[in-house]
Coordinates of C-alpha atoms in Angstrom, one line a residue:
M74 CA 28.4 50.2 145.8
A75 CA 28.3 47.1 148.1
I76 CA 26.9 44.8 144.2
V77 CA 30.4 45.1 142.3
D78 CA 32.0 44.3 145.5
E79 CA 30.3 41.3 145.6
V80 CA 30.8 40.8 141.8
V81 CA 34.3 41.1 142.3
A82 CA 34.4 39.2 144.9
L83 CA 32.7 36.6 142.9
Q84 CA 35.3 36.8 139.8
S85 CA 37.8 36.0 142.6
E86 CA 36.3 32.8 144.4
T87 CA 36.0 31.3 140.4
L88 CA 39.4 31.9 139.3
A89 CA 40.8 29.9 142.3
A90 CA 38.2 27.2 141.9
I91 CA 38.5 27.1 138.5
E92 CA 42.4 26.6 139.5
A93 CA 42.1 24.1 141.9
A94 CA 39.2 22.2 139.4
A95 CA 41.5 18.4 139.2
D96 CA 39.6 17.3 136.3
S97 CA 37.3 18.7 133.1
A98 CA 34.3 16.8 135.4
A99 CA 35.2 19.3 138.5
L100 CA 35.6 22.5 136.1
E101 CA 32.6 21.7 134.2
Q102 CA 30.7 21.9 137.7
V103 CA 32.5 25.1 138.4
R104 CA 30.7 26.7 135.0
V105 CA 27.4 25.6 135.9
A106 CA 27.8 26.9 139.5
V107 CA 28.9 30.0 138.1
L108 CA 27.8 30.6 134.8
G109 CA 24.7 27.9 133.9
K110 CA 21.0 29.2 133.6
S111 CA 20.8 29.4 137.8
G112 CA 24.6 30.2 138.4
S113 CA 25.5 32.9 140.8
L114 CA 26.7 35.4 138.0
T115 CA 23.6 34.7 136.2
A116 CA 21.5 35.4 138.8
Y117 CA 23.0 39.1 138.6
L118 CA 22.5 39.6 134.9
R119 CA 19.3 38.5 135.9
G120 CA 18.2 41.2 138.6
M121 CA 19.2 44.0 137.0
G122 CA 15.6 45.5 137.2
S123 CA 16.4 45.7 140.8
V124 CA 19.3 47.7 140.6
P125 CA 19.1 51.3 141.9
Q126 CA 18.8 53.6 138.1
E127 CA 22.3 55.3 138.9
E128 CA 24.2 52.1 139.8
R129 CA 23.2 50.2 137.1
A130 CA 25.5 50.7 134.3
E131 CA 28.2 50.3 136.5
V132 CA 27.1 47.0 138.0
G133 CA 26.3 45.9 134.4
K134 CA 29.9 46.5 133.2
T135 CA 31.0 44.5 135.9
V136 CA 29.0 41.7 135.6
N137 CA 29.8 41.7 132.2
T138 CA 33.7 42.1 132.9
V139 CA 34.1 39.7 134.8
R140 CA 32.0 37.2 133.3
G141 CA 34.5 37.4 130.0
V142 CA 37.6 36.7 132.5
V143 CA 35.3 33.7 133.8
E144 CA 34.7 32.1 130.8
E145 CA 38.3 33.3 129.7
A146 CA 39.6 31.7 132.4
L147 CA 37.6 28.5 132.0
A148 CA 39.1 28.0 128.8
S149 CA 42.3 27.9 129.4
R150 CA 42.3 25.8 131.8
K151 CA 39.9 23.3 130.0
A152 CA 42.8 23.3 127.6
A153 CA 45.6 22.2 130.2
L154 CA 43.2 19.9 131.4
D155 CA 42.5 18.0 128.1
A156 CA 45.5 18.2 127.4
A157 CA 47.0 16.7 130.7
E158 CA 44.2 13.8 130.3
L159 CA 45.3 12.8 127.6
A160 CA 48.7 12.5 127.9
A161 CA 47.4 10.1 130.7
S162 CA 45.7 8.2 128.5
M163 CA 48.3 7.7 126.1
D164 CA 50.9 6.8 128.9
A165 CA 48.3 3.6 130.6
S166 CA 47.4 2.5 126.9
A167 CA 51.4 2.8 126.1
V168 CA 52.7 -1.0 124.4
D169 CA 56.0 -1.8 125.6
V170 CA 57.9 -2.7 122.2
T171 CA 60.7 -4.8 124.3
L172 CA 58.2 -7.1 125.2
P173 CA 57.7 -10.3 123.7
G174 CA 55.0 -11.1 121.1
R175 CA 51.7 -12.7 121.6
V176 CA 51.9 -15.8 118.7
Q177 CA 48.7 -15.8 116.5
Q178 CA 47.7 -19.5 116.6
M179 CA 47.4 -20.7 113.6
G180 CA 44.0 -22.9 111.9
T181 CA 44.1 -26.3 109.9
R182 CA 41.8 -28.0 108.6
H183 CA 39.5 -29.6 110.0
L184 CA 40.0 -33.7 110.6
I185 CA 37.4 -34.0 108.4
N186 CA 38.4 -32.0 105.4
G187 CA 41.8 -33.2 105.9
I188 CA 40.4 -36.7 105.8
I189 CA 38.7 -35.8 102.7
D190 CA 41.6 -34.6 101.0
E191 CA 43.9 -37.4 102.0
I192 CA 41.8 -39.9 100.0
S193 CA 41.2 -37.3 97.1
E194 CA 44.7 -37.3 96.2
I195 CA 45.3 -40.4 96.7
F196 CA 42.8 -41.3 93.8
L197 CA 43.7 -38.4 92.4
G198 CA 47.6 -39.8 92.1
L199 CA 45.6 -42.9 90.4
G200 CA 44.3 -40.9 87.5
Y201 CA 40.3 -40.7 88.5
S202 CA 38.4 -37.3 88.9
V203 CA 36.5 -35.8 91.3
A204 CA 32.8 -35.7 90.7
K205 CA 30.2 -34.0 93.0
G206 CA 26.3 -33.8 92.6
P207 CA 23.9 -33.1 94.4
E208 CA 22.6 -33.1 98.1
V209 CA 18.7 -32.2 97.9
E210 CA 18.2 -35.7 95.1
T211 CA 15.3 -37.6 93.5
E212 CA 14.2 -40.4 94.5
Y213 CA 15.2 -41.8 91.3
Y214 CA 18.7 -41.2 91.1
N215 CA 18.9 -41.8 95.4
F216 CA 17.2 -45.0 94.9
N217 CA 16.0 -46.3 91.3
A218 CA 18.5 -45.8 89.3
L219 CA 20.9 -47.3 91.9
N220 CA 18.6 -50.7 91.6
A221 CA 17.0 -50.4 94.9
P222 CA 14.6 -52.0 95.4
E223 CA 10.6 -50.5 95.9
D224 CA 10.6 -52.5 99.8
H225 CA 14.3 -51.6 100.8
P226 CA 13.9 -50.6 104.4
S227 CA 16.4 -47.1 103.2
R228 CA 13.6 -46.1 101.2
G229 CA 11.3 -45.6 104.0
L230 CA 10.4 -42.4 106.3
A231 CA 12.1 -43.9 109.4
D232 CA 15.8 -43.9 107.5
T233 CA 15.5 -41.3 104.9
F234 CA 14.9 -37.6 105.0
Y235 CA 12.2 -36.5 102.4
V236 CA 12.2 -33.1 100.9
V237 CA 9.1 -34.2 98.9
D238 CA 7.4 -37.8 99.5
R239 CA 6.3 -39.3 96.4
S240 CA 5.9 -42.9 97.8
N241 CA 2.5 -43.4 96.9
D242 CA 2.9 -42.2 92.9
A243 CA 2.4 -44.7 90.3
H244 CA 5.0 -43.5 88.3
K245 CA 8.1 -42.6 90.9
H246 CA 10.1 -44.6 88.9
V247 CA 10.1 -41.9 86.2
K248 CA 12.7 -39.9 86.7
G249 CA 10.8 -36.4 86.3
E250 CA 7.9 -37.6 89.0
S251 CA 10.1 -39.0 91.8
G252 CA 9.9 -37.6 95.6
V253 CA 12.5 -35.5 96.5
L254 CA 15.0 -36.4 99.5
L255 CA 18.2 -35.4 101.0
R256 CA 20.9 -37.8 99.7
T257 CA 21.5 -41.2 101.8
Q258 CA 24.9 -41.8 99.8
T259 CA 27.4 -40.0 97.3
S260 CA 26.1 -43.4 94.5
P261 CA 23.7 -40.6 92.9
V262 CA 26.5 -39.1 91.4
Q263 CA 27.7 -42.3 89.8
A264 CA 24.6 -42.4 88.5
R265 CA 24.2 -38.8 86.8
V266 CA 27.8 -39.5 85.8
M267 CA 26.9 -42.8 83.7
E268 CA 24.3 -41.3 82.4
A269 CA 25.9 -38.2 80.9
Q270 CA 29.6 -39.7 80.5
K271 CA 30.5 -42.9 78.1
P272 CA 33.6 -44.9 79.4
P273 CA 35.9 -45.4 80.7
I274 CA 34.6 -43.6 83.7
Y275 CA 37.2 -43.4 86.6
I276 CA 35.9 -41.2 89.8
I277 CA 35.4 -40.7 93.3
S278 CA 32.2 -38.7 94.8
P279 CA 33.2 -36.9 97.9
G280 CA 30.4 -35.0 100.0
K281 CA 27.7 -34.9 103.0
V282 CA 25.0 -37.4 103.2
Y283 CA 22.4 -37.2 105.9
R284 CA 20.5 -40.2 107.4
R285 CA 17.9 -40.6 110.0
D286 CA 20.6 -41.9 112.3
V287 CA 20.6 -40.9 116.1
A288 CA 23.8 -39.7 117.3
D289 CA 25.9 -42.3 118.9
P290 CA 29.7 -43.2 119.1
S291 CA 29.5 -45.1 115.9
H292 CA 26.7 -43.1 114.1
L293 CA 25.5 -39.1 112.8
P294 CA 22.5 -37.9 111.1
Q295 CA 25.0 -36.0 108.6
F296 CA 28.4 -37.5 107.5
H297 CA 30.3 -37.4 104.6
Q298 CA 30.9 -39.8 102.4
I299 CA 33.4 -41.3 99.7
E300 CA 32.5 -43.4 97.0
G301 CA 34.1 -44.1 94.1
L302 CA 33.0 -45.6 90.4
V303 CA 35.5 -47.3 87.8
V304 CA 33.2 -48.4 84.4
D305 CA 36.0 -49.9 81.5
E306 CA 36.3 -53.0 79.4
G307 CA 37.9 -56.0 81.5
I308 CA 37.6 -54.6 84.8
T309 CA 37.6 -57.6 86.8
F310 CA 37.3 -57.8 90.4
G311 CA 41.3 -58.6 90.8
D312 CA 41.5 -54.4 90.1
L313 CA 38.9 -53.9 93.1
K314 CA 40.8 -55.5 95.4
G315 CA 44.1 -54.3 94.3
T316 CA 42.9 -50.9 94.2
L317 CA 41.3 -50.7 97.6
E318 CA 44.7 -52.9 99.3
Y319 CA 46.4 -49.7 98.1
L320 CA 44.1 -47.5 99.4
C321 CA 44.1 -48.7 102.4
K322 CA 48.0 -48.8 102.7
Q323 CA 48.4 -45.1 101.8
I324 CA 46.0 -44.5 104.4
F325 CA 46.8 -47.0 107.2
G326 CA 50.5 -47.8 106.8
E327 CA 52.1 -50.3 104.6
E328 CA 52.3 -52.7 107.1
R329 CA 47.9 -52.9 107.7
K330 CA 46.6 -55.7 105.8
T331 CA 43.3 -56.3 104.1
R332 CA 40.4 -58.9 104.2
F333 CA 37.6 -59.1 101.9
R334 CA 33.7 -60.4 102.7
A335 CA 31.2 -61.3 101.0
H336 CA 28.0 -58.6 101.7
Y337 CA 25.6 -57.1 99.7
F338 CA 24.0 -54.4 98.1
P339 CA 21.7 -53.5 95.8
F340 CA 24.4 -51.4 93.6
T341 CA 26.8 -54.1 93.1
E342 CA 27.2 -57.8 92.4
P343 CA 29.0 -59.5 93.8
S344 CA 29.2 -57.1 97.0
A345 CA 32.2 -57.1 99.7
E346 CA 33.3 -55.5 102.5
V347 CA 36.9 -54.6 103.2
D348 CA 38.0 -54.8 106.8
V349 CA 41.6 -53.8 107.5
S350 CA 44.1 -55.3 110.6
C351 CA 43.9 -53.5 113.4
G352 CA 46.8 -50.9 114.3
I353 CA 46.5 -50.8 118.3
C354 CA 46.9 -54.9 118.7
H355 CA 48.4 -55.9 115.1
G356 CA 45.7 -58.0 114.3
E357 CA 45.9 -60.0 118.0
G358 CA 42.4 -58.7 119.5
C359 CA 42.1 -56.4 121.1
R360 CA 39.5 -54.1 123.2
F361 CA 39.0 -52.0 120.3
C362 CA 38.4 -54.3 117.2
K363 CA 36.7 -56.0 119.8
G364 CA 38.9 -58.8 119.6
T365 CA 38.6 -60.0 115.8
G366 CA 42.2 -58.6 115.0
W367 CA 40.1 -56.3 112.4
L368 CA 38.1 -53.4 111.6
E369 CA 35.3 -52.8 109.2
I370 CA 36.6 -49.7 106.8
L371 CA 34.2 -49.2 103.6
G372 CA 31.9 -51.6 101.4
C373 CA 32.5 -52.4 97.4
G374 CA 31.9 -54.6 94.3
M375 CA 31.5 -55.4 90.5
V376 CA 28.8 -52.9 89.5
D377 CA 25.4 -54.8 89.2
P378 CA 24.3 -55.3 85.1
N379 CA 20.8 -53.8 85.6
V380 CA 22.2 -50.5 87.2
Y381 CA 24.0 -50.3 83.6
G382 CA 20.9 -50.5 81.8
Y383 CA 19.7 -47.0 83.7
A384 CA 22.5 -45.2 82.1
G385 CA 22.2 -46.6 78.9
I386 CA 26.0 -48.1 78.6
D387 CA 26.2 -52.1 77.2
P388 CA 27.5 -54.1 79.8
E389 CA 27.9 -56.9 77.6
K390 CA 31.1 -54.8 76.6
Y391 CA 31.8 -53.0 79.7
S392 CA 32.3 -53.8 83.1
G393 CA 33.0 -51.9 86.4
F394 CA 33.3 -51.5 90.4
A395 CA 32.3 -49.0 92.9
F396 CA 33.2 -48.9 96.5
G397 CA 32.0 -46.1 99.1
M398 CA 33.4 -45.1 102.2
G399 CA 32.3 -43.2 105.9
V400 CA 35.0 -40.2 106.5
E401 CA 34.4 -39.9 109.5
R402 CA 34.6 -43.8 110.6
I403 CA 38.3 -43.9 108.5
A404 CA 39.4 -40.5 110.3
C405 CA 38.2 -42.6 114.2
L406 CA 39.8 -45.8 112.8
K407 CA 43.2 -43.8 111.7
Y408 CA 43.4 -42.0 114.7
N409 CA 42.1 -44.0 117.1
V410 CA 39.0 -42.3 118.4
P411 CA 36.5 -43.4 119.7
D412 CA 33.2 -41.1 119.5
L413 CA 32.1 -40.1 115.9
R414 CA 30.1 -37.0 118.1
M415 CA 33.9 -35.9 118.6
L416 CA 34.6 -34.4 115.7
V417 CA 31.8 -32.3 115.2
E418 CA 31.3 -31.0 118.9
G419 CA 33.4 -28.6 117.8
D420 CA 35.9 -28.4 120.8
M421 CA 39.5 -27.4 120.1
R422 CA 41.4 -29.1 122.9
F423 CA 40.7 -32.2 120.4
L424 CA 40.7 -30.6 117.1
R425 CA 44.0 -28.8 117.4
Q426 CA 45.9 -32.6 118.0
F427 CA 45.4 -33.0 113.9

């Protein structure tokens, strides 16, 4: 019975190999070598046809018995190895609860949004309301309704992002027939409010604006503005000065001074630019203020009577003022940031300072 002896010997060798398998991969190699399609024990089953007739029953019985013993030993060893590997994995990934935890860094409002919120709170405290409008605007509300002449440079393709250009249309002064553009200022919100609301009007209009500017330390193609509008009976330039002086002191500090310089804006007449005293040199002159002691922060003026005509407001009864400021510029002046681009580059080392 040489074949039976070989099968019994194979059983002993296989059981020893199963016991010696160090991990699941080694155990799988043993299973394939013995019970696989080309395995040693499988070969005996496939060769039963060559076994003599008188030995075939005993050989077949022995092979099936050995196969059952080997499969049972494989299952037992696999269960033991799986348990050991699971325990090792749990030990490797165990958390030491006595170690100090990692503090999750809390996020904050972006500096631009923070300045918008700060200025909005100042004006809300003065009784103003916040008005918003579309960023994709018509040429009528962006220019015509704000008294901008047809030949104003800002209306050209070199300065404004047009979505639909109707600059050669003879009817572009009509609201429904004007070109479509990305607003260059938030002033269209003021025009829409005056058209829809009767005085008194006390609003600010924060939002994004777009201009064909190359990004540099003092310009961005997309930035934020906050503009304000007051329309009521008896409003004077003194009210405008008092409001903006209060605003500057609230933003920059009580010790900062303001000055008004005559300027020109199509929307207002008379118009002025507002400067605040330099916070670095305290008005004595330095590199930051280019030796002047002053920093320009916004433009303003009394609403031009022509603008009231577009909105159907009686200029003989009502007067008012308007102003506008760049949020990024205010942020840079308040925190002495030398380059507007630093606000939008997403460098967390810079942004975390605020």
